[in-house]
Coordinates of N, CA and C in Angstrom, one line a residue:
X1016 N -25.3 -70.6 -59.2 CA -24.1 -69.9 -58.9 C -24.2 -68.6 -58.1
X1017 N -25.2 -67.9 -58.5 CA -25.5 -66.7 -57.7 C -25.8 -67.0 -56.3
X1018 N -26.5 -68.1 -56.1 CA -26.8 -68.4 -54.7 C -25.5 -68.8 -53.9
X1019 N -24.6 -69.5 -54.6 CA -23.4 -69.8 -53.9 C -22.6 -68.6 -53.6
X1020 N -22.6 -67.6 -54.5 CA -21.8 -66.4 -54.2 C -22.4 -65.6 -53.0
X1021 N -23.8 -65.6 -52.9 CA -24.4 -65.0 -51.8 C -24.1 -65.7 -50.5
X1022 N -24.1 -67.0 -50.5 CA -23.7 -67.7 -49.3 C -22.3 -67.4 -48.9
X1023 N -21.4 -67.4 -49.8 CA -20.0 -67.1 -49.5 C -19.9 -65.6 -48.9
X1024 N -20.6 -64.7 -49.5 CA -20.6 -63.4 -48.9 C -21.2 -63.3 -47.5
X1025 N -22.3 -64.1 -47.3 CA -22.8 -64.1 -45.9 C -21.9 -64.7 -44.9
X1026 N -21.2 -65.8 -45.4 CA -20.2 -66.4 -44.5 C -19.0 -65.4 -44.2
X1027 N -18.7 -64.7 -45.2 CA -17.7 -63.7 -45.1 C -18.1 -62.6 -44.0
X1028 N -19.4 -62.3 -44.0 CA -19.9 -61.3 -43.0 C -19.8 -61.9 -41.6
X1029 N -20.1 -63.2 -41.5 CA -20.1 -63.8 -40.2 C -18.6 -63.9 -39.6
X1030 N -17.6 -64.0 -40.5 CA -16.3 -64.1 -40.0 C -15.5 -62.8 -40.0
X1031 N -16.2 -61.7 -40.1 CA -15.6 -60.4 -40.2 C -14.8 -60.1 -38.9
X1032 N -15.4 -60.2 -37.7 CA -14.8 -59.9 -36.5 C -15.8 -59.6 -35.4
X1033 N -15.3 -59.0 -34.3 CA -16.2 -58.8 -33.2 C -17.2 -57.7 -33.5
X1034 N -18.3 -57.8 -32.8 CA -19.4 -56.8 -33.0 C -19.0 -55.5 -32.3
X1035 N -19.8 -54.4 -32.6 CA -19.5 -53.1 -32.0 C -19.7 -53.1 -30.5
X1036 N -20.7 -53.9 -30.0 CA -20.9 -53.9 -28.6 C -19.8 -54.7 -27.9
X1037 N -19.2 -55.7 -28.5 CA -18.1 -56.3 -27.9 C -16.8 -55.4 -27.8
X1038 N -16.6 -54.7 -28.9 CA -15.5 -53.7 -28.9 C -15.7 -52.7 -27.8
X1039 N -16.9 -52.2 -27.7 CA -17.2 -51.1 -26.7 C -17.0 -51.7 -25.3
X1040 N -17.4 -52.9 -25.0 CA -17.2 -53.6 -23.7 C -15.7 -53.7 -23.4
X1041 N -14.9 -54.1 -24.3 CA -13.5 -54.2 -24.1 C -12.8 -52.9 -23.8
X1042 N -13.2 -51.9 -24.6 CA -12.7 -50.5 -24.5 C -13.1 -49.9 -23.1
X1043 N -14.3 -50.2 -22.6 CA -14.7 -49.7 -21.3 C -14.1 -50.5 -20.2
X1044 N -14.0 -51.8 -20.3 CA -13.5 -52.6 -19.1 C -12.0 -52.7 -19.0
X1045 N -11.3 -52.4 -20.1 CA -9.8 -52.5 -20.0 C -9.2 -51.5 -19.1
X1046 N -9.6 -50.2 -19.1 CA -9.0 -49.3 -18.1 C -9.5 -49.6 -16.7
X1047 N -10.7 -50.0 -16.6 CA -11.2 -50.3 -15.2 C -10.5 -51.5 -14.6
X1048 N -10.3 -52.6 -15.4 CA -9.6 -53.8 -14.9 C -8.1 -53.4 -14.6
X1049 N -7.5 -52.6 -15.5 CA -6.1 -52.2 -15.2 C -6.0 -51.4 -13.9
X1050 N -6.9 -50.5 -13.7 CA -6.9 -49.7 -12.4 C -7.1 -50.6 -11.2
X1051 N -8.0 -51.6 -11.3 CA -8.3 -52.5 -10.2 C -7.0 -53.4 -9.9
X1052 N -6.4 -53.8 -11.0 CA -5.2 -54.6 -10.9 C -4.1 -53.8 -10.2
X1053 N -3.9 -52.6 -10.6 CA -2.9 -51.7 -10.0 C -3.2 -51.5 -8.5
X1054 N -4.5 -51.3 -8.1 CA -4.8 -51.1 -6.7 C -4.6 -52.4 -5.9
X1055 N -4.8 -53.6 -6.5 CA -4.6 -54.9 -5.8 C -3.1 -55.0 -5.6
X1056 N -2.3 -54.7 -6.5 CA -0.8 -54.8 -6.4 C -0.3 -53.8 -5.3
X1057 N -0.8 -52.5 -5.3 CA -0.4 -51.5 -4.3 C -0.8 -52.0 -2.9
X1058 N -2.0 -52.6 -2.8 CA -2.4 -53.1 -1.5 C -1.5 -54.2 -1.0
X1059 N -1.2 -55.1 -1.9 CA -0.3 -56.2 -1.5 C 1.1 -55.7 -1.1
X1060 N 1.6 -54.7 -1.8 CA 2.9 -54.1 -1.4 C 2.8 -53.4 0.0
X1061 N 1.7 -52.7 0.2 CA 1.5 -52.1 1.5 C 1.4 -53.1 2.6
X1062 N 0.7 -54.1 2.4 CA 0.5 -55.2 3.4 C 1.8 -55.8 3.7
X1063 N 2.6 -56.1 2.7 CA 3.9 -56.8 3.0 C 4.9 -55.8 3.7
X1064 N 4.8 -54.5 3.3 CA 5.7 -53.5 4.0 C 5.3 -53.4 5.5
X1065 N 4.0 -53.3 5.7 CA 3.5 -53.3 7.1 C 3.9 -54.5 7.9
X1066 N 3.8 -55.6 7.3 CA 4.2 -56.9 8.0 C 5.7 -56.9 8.3
X1067 N 6.5 -56.4 7.3 CA 7.9 -56.4 7.5 C 8.3 -55.4 8.7
X1068 N 7.6 -54.3 8.8 CA 7.9 -53.3 9.8 C 7.4 -53.8 11.2
X1069 N 6.2 -54.5 11.2 CA 5.7 -54.8 12.5 C 6.2 -56.2 13.1
X1070 N 6.7 -57.0 12.2 CA 7.2 -58.3 12.7 C 8.2 -58.2 13.8
X1071 N 9.2 -57.4 13.7 CA 10.1 -57.3 14.9 C 9.4 -56.8 16.2
X1072 N 8.4 -55.9 16.0 CA 7.7 -55.5 17.2 C 6.9 -56.6 17.8
X1073 N 6.3 -57.5 16.9 CA 5.6 -58.7 17.5 C 6.5 -59.6 18.2
X1074 N 7.7 -59.8 17.7 CA 8.7 -60.7 18.3 C 9.1 -60.1 19.6
X1075 N 9.4 -58.8 19.7 CA 9.9 -58.1 20.9 C 8.8 -58.2 22.0
X1076 N 7.5 -57.9 21.6 CA 6.5 -57.7 22.6 C 5.6 -59.0 22.7
X1077 N 6.1 -60.1 22.1 CA 5.3 -61.4 22.2 C 5.0 -61.9 23.6
X1078 N 6.0 -61.7 24.6 CA 5.7 -62.1 25.9 C 4.5 -61.4 26.5
X1079 N 4.2 -60.2 26.0 CA 3.0 -59.4 26.5 C 1.8 -59.7 25.6
X1080 N 2.0 -59.7 24.3 CA 0.9 -59.8 23.4 C 0.2 -61.2 23.4
X1081 N 0.9 -62.3 23.6 CA 0.3 -63.6 23.6 C -0.6 -63.8 24.8
X1082 N -0.2 -63.4 26.0 CA -1.1 -63.5 27.1 C -2.3 -62.5 27.0
X1083 N -2.0 -61.3 26.4 CA -3.1 -60.4 26.2 C -4.1 -60.9 25.3
X1084 N -3.7 -61.5 24.2 CA -4.6 -62.1 23.2 C -5.4 -63.2 23.8
X1085 N -4.7 -64.0 24.7 CA -5.4 -65.1 25.3 C -6.5 -64.6 26.3
X1086 N -6.2 -63.5 27.0 CA -7.1 -63.0 27.9 C -8.3 -62.3 27.2
X1087 N -8.0 -61.7 26.1 CA -9.1 -61.1 25.3 C -10.0 -62.2 24.7
X1088 N -9.3 -63.2 24.2 CA -10.1 -64.4 23.7 C -11.0 -65.0 24.7
X1089 N -10.5 -65.1 26.0 CA -11.3 -65.7 27.0 C -12.5 -64.7 27.4
X1090 N -12.2 -63.4 27.4 CA -13.2 -62.4 27.7 C -14.3 -62.5 26.6
X1091 N -14.0 -62.6 25.4 CA -15.0 -62.7 24.3 C -15.8 -63.9 24.5
X1092 N -15.1 -65.0 24.8 CA -15.8 -66.3 25.0 C -16.7 -66.2 26.1
X1093 N -16.3 -65.6 27.2 CA -17.2 -65.4 28.4 C -18.4 -64.6 28.1
X1094 N -18.2 -63.5 27.4 CA -19.4 -62.7 27.0 C -20.3 -63.5 26.1
X1095 N -19.8 -64.2 25.2 CA -20.6 -65.0 24.3 C -21.4 -66.1 25.0
X1096 N -20.8 -66.8 25.9 CA -21.4 -67.8 26.7 C -22.5 -67.2 27.6
X1097 N -22.1 -66.0 28.2 CA -23.1 -65.3 29.1 C -24.3 -64.9 28.3
X1098 N -24.1 -64.4 27.1 CA -25.3 -64.1 26.2 C -26.1 -65.3 25.9
X1099 N -25.4 -66.4 25.6 CA -26.2 -67.6 25.2 C -27.0 -68.1 26.4
X1100 N -26.4 -68.1 27.6 CA -27.2 -68.5 28.8 C -28.3 -67.5 29.1
X1101 N -28.1 -66.2 28.8 CA -29.2 -65.3 29.0 C -30.4 -65.5 28.1
X1102 N -30.0 -65.8 26.8 CA -31.1 -66.0 25.8 C -31.8 -67.3 26.2
X1103 N -31.1 -68.3 26.6 CA -31.7 -69.6 27.0 C -32.6 -69.4 28.2
X1104 N -32.2 -68.6 29.2 CA -33.0 -68.3 30.4 C -34.3 -67.6 30.0
X1105 N -34.1 -66.6 29.1 CA -35.3 -65.8 28.7 C -36.3 -66.7 27.9
X1106 N -35.8 -67.5 27.0 CA -36.7 -68.4 26.3 C -37.4 -69.4 27.2
X1107 N -36.7 -69.9 28.2 CA -37.3 -70.8 29.2 C -38.4 -70.1 30.0
X1108 N -38.1 -68.9 30.4 CA -39.1 -68.2 31.2 C -40.3 -67.9 30.3
X1109 N -40.1 -67.5 29.1 CA -41.2 -67.3 28.2 C -42.0 -68.5 28.0
X1110 N -41.4 -69.7 27.8 CA -42.1 -70.9 27.6 C -43.0 -71.2 28.9
X1111 N -42.3 -71.1 30.1 CA -43.0 -71.3 31.3 C -44.2 -70.4 31.5
X1112 N -44.1 -69.1 31.2 CA -45.1 -68.2 31.3 C -46.3 -68.5 30.3
X1113 N -46.0 -68.9 29.1 CA -47.0 -69.3 28.2 C -47.7 -70.5 28.6
X1114 N -47.0 -71.5 29.2 CA -47.6 -72.7 29.7 C -48.5 -72.4 30.9
X1115 N -48.0 -71.6 31.7 CA -48.8 -71.2 32.9 C -50.1 -70.5 32.5
X1116 N -50.0 -69.6 31.5 CA -51.2 -68.9 31.0 C -52.2 -69.9 30.4
X1117 N -51.7 -70.9 29.7 CA -52.6 -71.9 29.1 C -53.2 -72.7 30.2
X1118 N -52.5 -73.0 31.2 CA -53.0 -73.8 32.3 C -54.1 -73.0 33.1
X1119 N -53.9 -71.7 33.3 CA -54.9 -70.9 33.9 C -56.2 -70.8 33.1
X1120 N -56.0 -70.8 31.8 CA -57.1 -70.8 30.9 C -57.9 -72.1 31.0
X1121 N -57.3 -73.2 31.2 CA -58.0 -74.5 31.4 C -58.5 -74.8 32.8
X1122 N -58.0 -74.0 33.8 CA -58.3 -74.2 35.2 C -59.8 -74.2 35.5
X1123 N -60.6 -73.2 35.0 CA -62.0 -73.2 35.2 C -62.7 -74.5 34.7
X1124 N -62.3 -75.0 33.6 CA -62.9 -76.2 33.0 C -62.5 -77.4 33.9
X1125 N -61.3 -77.4 34.4 CA -60.9 -78.5 35.2 C -61.6 -78.5 36.6
X1126 N -61.8 -77.3 37.1 CA -62.5 -77.1 38.4 C -63.9 -77.6 38.2
X1127 N -64.6 -77.3 37.1 CA -66.0 -77.7 36.9 C -66.0 -79.3 36.8
X1128 N -65.0 -79.8 36.1 CA -65.0 -81.3 36.0 C -64.7 -81.9 37.4
X1129 N -63.8 -81.4 38.2 CA -63.6 -81.9 39.5 C -64.8 -81.7 40.4
X1130 N -65.5 -80.6 40.3 CA -66.7 -80.4 41.1 C -67.8 -81.4 40.8
X1131 N -68.0 -81.7 39.5 CA -68.9 -82.7 39.1 C -68.6 -84.1 39.6
X1132 N -67.3 -84.4 39.6 CA -66.9 -85.7 40.1 C -67.1 -85.9 41.6
X1133 N -66.8 -84.8 42.3 CA -67.0 -84.8 43.7 C -68.5 -85.0 44.0
X1134 N -69.4 -84.3 43.3 CA -70.8 -84.4 43.5 C -71.3 -85.8 43.2
X1135 N -70.8 -86.4 42.1 CA -71.1 -87.8 41.7 C -70.7 -88.7 42.8
X1136 N -69.4 -88.6 43.3 CA -68.9 -89.5 44.3 C -69.7 -89.3 45.6
X1137 N -70.1 -88.1 45.9 CA -70.9 -87.9 47.1 C -72.2 -88.5 47.0
X1138 N -72.8 -88.4 45.8 CA -74.1 -89.0 45.6 C -74.0 -90.5 45.7
X1139 N -73.0 -91.1 45.1 CA -72.8 -92.6 45.2 C -72.6 -93.0 46.6
X1140 N -71.7 -92.3 47.4 CA -71.5 -92.6 48.8 C -72.8 -92.5 49.6
X1141 N -73.6 -91.5 49.3 CA -74.9 -91.3 50.0 C -75.8 -92.5 49.7
X1142 N -75.9 -92.9 48.5 CA -76.7 -94.0 48.0 C -76.2 -95.3 48.7
X1143 N -74.9 -95.5 48.7 CA -74.4 -96.7 49.4 C -74.7 -96.7 50.9
X1144 N -74.6 -95.5 51.5 CA -74.9 -95.4 53.0 C -76.4 -95.7 53.2
X1145 N -77.3 -95.3 52.3 CA -78.7 -95.6 52.5 C -78.9 -97.1 52.3
X1146 N -78.2 -97.7 51.3 CA -78.4 -99.1 51.1 C -77.9 -99.9 52.3
X1147 N -76.7 -99.5 52.8 CA -76.2 -100.2 54.0 C -77.1 -100.0 55.2
X1148 N -77.7 -98.8 55.3 CA -78.6 -98.6 56.4 C -79.9 -99.4 56.3
X1149 N -80.4 -99.5 55.1 CA -81.6 -100.4 54.9 C -81.3 -101.8 55.2
X1150 N -80.1 -102.3 54.7 CA -79.7 -103.6 55.0 C -79.6 -103.9 56.4
X1151 N -78.9 -103.0 57.2 CA -78.8 -103.2 58.6 C -80.2 -103.2 59.3
X1152 N -81.0 -102.2 58.9 CA -82.4 -102.1 59.5 C -83.2 -103.4 59.2
X1153 N -83.1 -103.9 57.9 CA -83.8 -105.1 57.6 C -83.3 -106.3 58.4
X1154 N -82.0 -106.4 58.6 CA -81.4 -107.5 59.4 C -81.8 -107.3 60.9
X1155 N -81.9 -106.1 61.4 CA -82.3 -105.9 62.8 C -83.7 -106.2 63.0
X1156 N -84.6 -106.1 62.1 CA -86.0 -106.5 62.3 C -86.1 -108.0 62.1

């Protein structure tokens, strides 16, 4: 029985209510959230008032504003495309320069290879010329 009484008391402690940290969090955040909600409402009222005041001006000046907005949009698009073309050109030039540098680095090796092939070909042609000369000489005798 004593155990059952202790369990009931412990359960009573569990159901008492929110903890001190929860109460402190609510007390701290309630004024902050109320202030932020007030600022959001004031901003909405200001935006609607500004829209109500400027709407007639937009309607009156729309024959000027619409083409101006169109021209500004085209100018921004032109600058963006120009920048994209410039970046593309610079990256292409960079790639070509790196490729050219790599080719120059390989050029001495390729020159040596070509030189050896020319020497081998010259030696083979000289040997064939000697063979043909001997063949002609042997037929002439």
